[in-house]
Coordinates of C-alpha atoms in Angstrom, one line a residue:
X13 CA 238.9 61.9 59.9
X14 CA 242.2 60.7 60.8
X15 CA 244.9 63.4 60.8
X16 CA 248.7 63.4 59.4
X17 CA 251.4 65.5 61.2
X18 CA 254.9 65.7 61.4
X19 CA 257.0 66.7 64.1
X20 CA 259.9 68.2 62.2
X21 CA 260.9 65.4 59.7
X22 CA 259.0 62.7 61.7
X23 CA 255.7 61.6 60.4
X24 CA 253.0 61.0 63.2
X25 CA 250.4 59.1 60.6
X26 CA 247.1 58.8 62.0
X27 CA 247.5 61.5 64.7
X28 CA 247.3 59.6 67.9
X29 CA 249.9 59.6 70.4
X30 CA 249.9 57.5 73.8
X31 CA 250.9 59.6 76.6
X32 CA 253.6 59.0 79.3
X33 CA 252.9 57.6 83.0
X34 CA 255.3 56.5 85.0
X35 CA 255.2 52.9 86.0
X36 CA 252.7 52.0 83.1
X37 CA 254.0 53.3 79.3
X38 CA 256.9 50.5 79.6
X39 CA 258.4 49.1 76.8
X40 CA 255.7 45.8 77.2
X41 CA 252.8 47.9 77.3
X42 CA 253.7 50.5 74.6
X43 CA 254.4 47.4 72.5
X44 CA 250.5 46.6 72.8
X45 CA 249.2 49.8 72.2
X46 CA 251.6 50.4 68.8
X47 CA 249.5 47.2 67.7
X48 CA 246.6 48.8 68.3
X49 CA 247.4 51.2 66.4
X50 CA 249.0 54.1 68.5
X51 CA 250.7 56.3 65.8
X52 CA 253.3 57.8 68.5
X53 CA 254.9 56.5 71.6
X54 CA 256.6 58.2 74.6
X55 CA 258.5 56.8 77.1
X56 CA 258.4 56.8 80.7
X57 CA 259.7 60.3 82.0
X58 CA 263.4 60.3 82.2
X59 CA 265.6 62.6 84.7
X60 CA 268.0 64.6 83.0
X61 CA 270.0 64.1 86.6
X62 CA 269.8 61.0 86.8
X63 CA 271.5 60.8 83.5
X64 CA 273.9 63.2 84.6
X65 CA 274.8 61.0 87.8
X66 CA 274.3 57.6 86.0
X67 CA 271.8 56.2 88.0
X68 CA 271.2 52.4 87.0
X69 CA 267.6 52.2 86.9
X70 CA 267.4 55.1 84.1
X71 CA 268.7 53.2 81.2
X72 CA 266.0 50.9 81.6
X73 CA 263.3 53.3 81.5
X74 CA 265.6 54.7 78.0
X75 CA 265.0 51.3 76.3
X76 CA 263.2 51.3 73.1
X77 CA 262.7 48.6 70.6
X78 CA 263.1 48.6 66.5
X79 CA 258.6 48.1 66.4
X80 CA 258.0 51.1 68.7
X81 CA 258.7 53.9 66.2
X82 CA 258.4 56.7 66.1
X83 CA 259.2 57.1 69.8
X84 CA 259.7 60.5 71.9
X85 CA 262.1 59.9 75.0
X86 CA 260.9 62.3 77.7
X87 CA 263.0 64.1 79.3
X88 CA 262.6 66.4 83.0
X89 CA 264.4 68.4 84.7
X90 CA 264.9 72.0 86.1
X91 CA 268.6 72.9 85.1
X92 CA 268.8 74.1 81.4
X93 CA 272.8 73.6 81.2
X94 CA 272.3 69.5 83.0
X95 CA 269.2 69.1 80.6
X96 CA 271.1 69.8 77.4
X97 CA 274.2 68.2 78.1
X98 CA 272.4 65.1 78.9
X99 CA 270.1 65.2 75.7
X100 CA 273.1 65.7 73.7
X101 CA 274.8 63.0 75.2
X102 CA 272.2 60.5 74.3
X103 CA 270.7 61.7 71.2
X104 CA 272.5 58.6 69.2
X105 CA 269.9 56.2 71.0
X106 CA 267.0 54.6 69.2
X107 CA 264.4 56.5 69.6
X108 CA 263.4 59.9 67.4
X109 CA 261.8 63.2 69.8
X110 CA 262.9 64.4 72.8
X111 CA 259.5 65.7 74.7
X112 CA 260.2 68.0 77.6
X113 CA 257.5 67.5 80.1
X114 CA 256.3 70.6 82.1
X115 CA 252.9 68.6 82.9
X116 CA 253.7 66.4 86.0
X117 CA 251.4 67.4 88.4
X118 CA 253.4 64.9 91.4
X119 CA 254.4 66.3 95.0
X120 CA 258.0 65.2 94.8
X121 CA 258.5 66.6 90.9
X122 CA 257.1 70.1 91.8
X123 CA 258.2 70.5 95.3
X124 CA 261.4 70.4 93.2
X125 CA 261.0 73.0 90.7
X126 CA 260.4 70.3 87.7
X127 CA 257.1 69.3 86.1
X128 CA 254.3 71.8 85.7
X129 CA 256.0 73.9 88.3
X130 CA 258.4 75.6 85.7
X131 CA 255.4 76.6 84.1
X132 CA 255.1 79.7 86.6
X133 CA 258.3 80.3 85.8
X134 CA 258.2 81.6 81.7
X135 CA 262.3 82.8 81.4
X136 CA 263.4 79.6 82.8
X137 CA 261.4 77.9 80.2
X138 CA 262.9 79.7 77.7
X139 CA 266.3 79.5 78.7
X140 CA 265.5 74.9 79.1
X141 CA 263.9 75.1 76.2
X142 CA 266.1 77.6 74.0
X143 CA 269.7 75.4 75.1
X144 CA 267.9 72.0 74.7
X145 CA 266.7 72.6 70.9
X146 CA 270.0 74.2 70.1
X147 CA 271.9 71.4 71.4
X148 CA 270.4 69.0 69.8
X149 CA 269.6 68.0 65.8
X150 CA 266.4 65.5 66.9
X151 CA 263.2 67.3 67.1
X152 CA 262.1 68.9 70.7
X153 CA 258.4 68.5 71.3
X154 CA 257.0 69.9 75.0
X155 CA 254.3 68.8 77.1
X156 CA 252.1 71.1 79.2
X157 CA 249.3 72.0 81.2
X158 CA 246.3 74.7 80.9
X159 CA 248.5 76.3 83.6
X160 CA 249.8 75.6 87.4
X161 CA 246.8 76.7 88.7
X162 CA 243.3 78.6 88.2
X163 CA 245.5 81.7 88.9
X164 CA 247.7 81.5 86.1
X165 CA 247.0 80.0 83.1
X166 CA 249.3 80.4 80.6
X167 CA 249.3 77.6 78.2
X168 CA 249.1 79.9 75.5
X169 CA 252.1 82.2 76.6
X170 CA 254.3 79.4 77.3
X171 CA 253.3 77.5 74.2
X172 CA 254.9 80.9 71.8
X173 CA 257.8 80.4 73.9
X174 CA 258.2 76.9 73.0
X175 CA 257.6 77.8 69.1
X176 CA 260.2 80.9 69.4
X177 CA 262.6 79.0 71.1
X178 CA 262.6 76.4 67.9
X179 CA 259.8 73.2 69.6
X180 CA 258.5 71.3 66.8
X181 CA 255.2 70.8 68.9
X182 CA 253.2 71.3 72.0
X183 CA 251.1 68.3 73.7
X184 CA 248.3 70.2 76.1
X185 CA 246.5 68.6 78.4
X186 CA 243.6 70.5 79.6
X187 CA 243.7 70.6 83.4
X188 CA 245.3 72.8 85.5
X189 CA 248.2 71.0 88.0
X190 CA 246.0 72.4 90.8
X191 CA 243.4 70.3 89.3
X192 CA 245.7 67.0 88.8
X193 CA 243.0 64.9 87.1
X194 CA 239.5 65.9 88.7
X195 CA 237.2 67.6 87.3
X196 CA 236.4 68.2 83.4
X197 CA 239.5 69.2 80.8
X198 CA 238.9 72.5 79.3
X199 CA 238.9 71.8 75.5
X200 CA 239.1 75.6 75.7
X201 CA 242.7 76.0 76.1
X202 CA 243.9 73.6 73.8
X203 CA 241.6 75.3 70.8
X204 CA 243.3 79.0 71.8
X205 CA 246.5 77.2 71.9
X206 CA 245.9 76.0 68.5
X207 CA 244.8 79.1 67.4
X208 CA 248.4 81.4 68.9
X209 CA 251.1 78.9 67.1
X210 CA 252.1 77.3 63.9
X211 CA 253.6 74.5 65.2
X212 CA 251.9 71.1 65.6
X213 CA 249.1 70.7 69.1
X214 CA 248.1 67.6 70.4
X215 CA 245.1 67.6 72.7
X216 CA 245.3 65.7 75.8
X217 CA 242.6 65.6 78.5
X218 CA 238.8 63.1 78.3
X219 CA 239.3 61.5 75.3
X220 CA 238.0 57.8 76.3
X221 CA 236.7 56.7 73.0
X222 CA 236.0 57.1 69.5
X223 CA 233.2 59.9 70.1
X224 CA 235.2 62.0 72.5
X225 CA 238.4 61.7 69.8
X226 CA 236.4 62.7 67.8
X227 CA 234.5 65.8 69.7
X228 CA 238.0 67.0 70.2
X229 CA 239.2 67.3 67.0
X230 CA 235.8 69.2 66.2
X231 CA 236.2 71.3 68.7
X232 CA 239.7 72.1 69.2
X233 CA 241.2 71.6 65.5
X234 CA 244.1 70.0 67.1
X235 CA 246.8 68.0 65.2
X236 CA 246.8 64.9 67.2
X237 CA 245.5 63.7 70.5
X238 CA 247.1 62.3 72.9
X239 CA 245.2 59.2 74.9
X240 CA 246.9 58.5 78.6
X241 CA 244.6 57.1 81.4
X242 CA 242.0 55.9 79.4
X243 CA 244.8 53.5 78.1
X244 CA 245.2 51.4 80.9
X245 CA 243.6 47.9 81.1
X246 CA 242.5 48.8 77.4
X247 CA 245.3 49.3 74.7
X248 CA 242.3 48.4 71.8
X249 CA 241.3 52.2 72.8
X250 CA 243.4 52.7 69.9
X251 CA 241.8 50.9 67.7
X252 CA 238.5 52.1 68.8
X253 CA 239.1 55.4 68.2
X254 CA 240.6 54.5 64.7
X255 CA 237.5 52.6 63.6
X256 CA 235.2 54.9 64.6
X257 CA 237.1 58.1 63.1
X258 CA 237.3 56.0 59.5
X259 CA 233.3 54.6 59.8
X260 CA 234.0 51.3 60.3
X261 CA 232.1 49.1 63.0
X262 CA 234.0 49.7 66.7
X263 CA 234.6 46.4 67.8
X264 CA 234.5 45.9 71.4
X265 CA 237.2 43.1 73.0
X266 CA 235.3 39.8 74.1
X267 CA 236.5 38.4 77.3
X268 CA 238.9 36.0 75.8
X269 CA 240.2 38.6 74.1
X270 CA 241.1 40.5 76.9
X271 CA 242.5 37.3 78.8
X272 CA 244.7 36.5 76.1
X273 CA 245.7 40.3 75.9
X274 CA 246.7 40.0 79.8
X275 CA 248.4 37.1 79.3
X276 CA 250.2 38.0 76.3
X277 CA 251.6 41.5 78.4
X278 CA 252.7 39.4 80.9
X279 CA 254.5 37.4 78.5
X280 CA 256.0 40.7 77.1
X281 CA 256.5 41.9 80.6
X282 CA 258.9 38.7 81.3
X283 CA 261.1 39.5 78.2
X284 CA 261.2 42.9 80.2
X285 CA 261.7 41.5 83.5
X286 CA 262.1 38.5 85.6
X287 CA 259.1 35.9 86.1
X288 CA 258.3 37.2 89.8
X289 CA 259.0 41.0 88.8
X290 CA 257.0 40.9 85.5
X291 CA 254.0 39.5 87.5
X292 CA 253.9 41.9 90.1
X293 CA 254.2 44.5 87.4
X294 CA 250.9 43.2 86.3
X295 CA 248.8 42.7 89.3
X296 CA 247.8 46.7 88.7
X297 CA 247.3 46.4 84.6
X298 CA 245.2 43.0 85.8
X299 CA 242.6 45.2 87.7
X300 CA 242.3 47.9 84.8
X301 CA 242.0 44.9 82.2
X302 CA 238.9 43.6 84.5
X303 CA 237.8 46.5 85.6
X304 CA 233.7 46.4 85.5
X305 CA 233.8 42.5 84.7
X306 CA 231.8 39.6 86.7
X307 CA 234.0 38.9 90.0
X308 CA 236.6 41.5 88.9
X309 CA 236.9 42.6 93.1
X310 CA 237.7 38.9 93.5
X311 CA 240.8 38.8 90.9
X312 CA 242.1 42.2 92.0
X313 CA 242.3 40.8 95.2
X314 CA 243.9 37.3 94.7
X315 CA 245.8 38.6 91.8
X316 CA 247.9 40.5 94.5
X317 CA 248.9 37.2 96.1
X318 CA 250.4 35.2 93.1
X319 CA 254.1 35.4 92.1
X320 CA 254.3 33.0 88.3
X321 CA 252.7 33.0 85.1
X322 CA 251.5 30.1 85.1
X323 CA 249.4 31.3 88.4
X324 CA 248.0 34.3 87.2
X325 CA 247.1 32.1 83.6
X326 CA 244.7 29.3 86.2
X327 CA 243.4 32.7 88.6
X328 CA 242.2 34.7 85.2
X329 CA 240.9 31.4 83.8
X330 CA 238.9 30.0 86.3
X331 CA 237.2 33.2 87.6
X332 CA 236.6 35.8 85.0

């Protein structure tokens, strides 16, 4: 039950797409999930400002490798002219979609105007949205919520915008930004989305495993799905979801295979960064790795105190 997509000349085999969260989808961990078997990977949200004012820390979060493909770069920002200009001035980079994202739910995005607050405003989105597709020749994809609020939901208006304006595809997640991430994704949304454009959908909201991959598809009659959360601490979600769409047996991760998984990141996360950097990096993917495991309270607590790899290799071995 696997599904095939493209997104304008890019093929998205297998349909499932990890989604972007800041301080987590780095190039390390995206590496592990395209293992396991991720069919599309997106980047860390990018500001189109920041671009625009070459801020130092913004390349980094641009970085892509040759094994990640194919890779969206996400873009944000509020200012259609600043947004296009910048997209056009690093569409040559190694990576093949530029996603919009109009699904950040955080304080300091929408107090802004950027994130899921342009979607209460619909001609602004079509003026981003129109300027960014024409200026480049990459696909545009865009991601978006059931609406800003229970008052407004209009994923399904915003989503014909996208599609007149020339997007190649629409990721919807099925909360409201109101919501943030409580309380149950309305499958509803995405299935009426589906049902207004020709364009490719990607579900995004409770899928934590093979079943609820495959409930959505069902359900919905999205394209793709897009797994975020439920990623962290467990790349192999991937693979579970994989197995259990094709009938084959899911295979769980043993313990040693999620300590060699940890260290293995870690190892990834020092090509990435320095030793002391890298490891702090990890101390939170550590306690999502462990999370539900005998004396995981324990590690997530010393794990904060050590600074090398060879100290977080003699903490995970000698209590989990």
């Amino acid at each position: 039950m696997l599904k095939n997509f493209k997104i304008g000349n890019i093929n998205i085999e297998g349909g499932l797409c990890l989604g972007p969260m800041a301080g987590v989808s780095d190039l390390p961990f995206r590496h592990l999930c395209k293992e396991m078997g991720a069919s599309l990977l997106v980047t860390e949200m990018v500001s189109a400002k920041a671009i625009y004012f070459k801020n130092k820390n913004t390349r980094s979060l641009m970085k892509t490798d040759k094994y990640e493909h194919p890779i969206s770069l996400q873009l944000f920002g509020s200012d259609p002219d600043i947004i296009a200009d910048m997209a056009a001035s690093i569409e040559d980079g190694d990576f093949d979609i530029f996603d919009f994202n109009m699904g950040c739910p955080v304080p300091k995005i929408v107090n802004n105007g950027e994130g899921c607050a342009l979607m209460k405003n619909p001609k602004l989105v079509e003026e981003i949205l129109s300027k960014l597709v024409k200026s480049v020749k990459k696909p545009v994809t865009l991601k978006i919520r059931r609406g800003f609020d229970s008052e407004s939901i209009n994923a399904v208006d915003i989503a014909k915008i996208a599609e007149n304006a020339g997007v190649s595809a629409v990721t919807v997640h099925g909360r409201t930004r109101e919501q943030y991430y409580l309380g149950k994704a309305d499958w509803d949304i995405i299935k009426d989305v589906k049902s207004a454009v020709n364009i490719p959908v990607i579900g995004n909201g409770d899928v934590a495993d093979g079943e609820s991959a495959k409930r959505m598809y069902e359900y919905t009659g999205c394209d793709g799905i897009m797994v975020a959360r439920a990623a962290r601490g467990n790349p192999w979600i991937f693979r579970e979801i994989r197995e259990y769409l094709t009938g084959y047996t899911v295979k769980k991760p043993s313990k040693e295979e999620i300590i060699e998984m940890i260290l293995r990141h870690c190892r990834l996360q020092m090509e990435y960064d320095d030793e002391v950097m890298a490891v702090r990096k990890m101390r939170k993917h550590v306690a999502w790795y462990t999370h539900g495991m005998k004396n995981s309270s324990v590690l997530r607590d010393r794990v904060n105190h050590v600074e090398r790899y060879d100290e977080i290799e003699e903490l995970l071995r000698s209590i989990v």
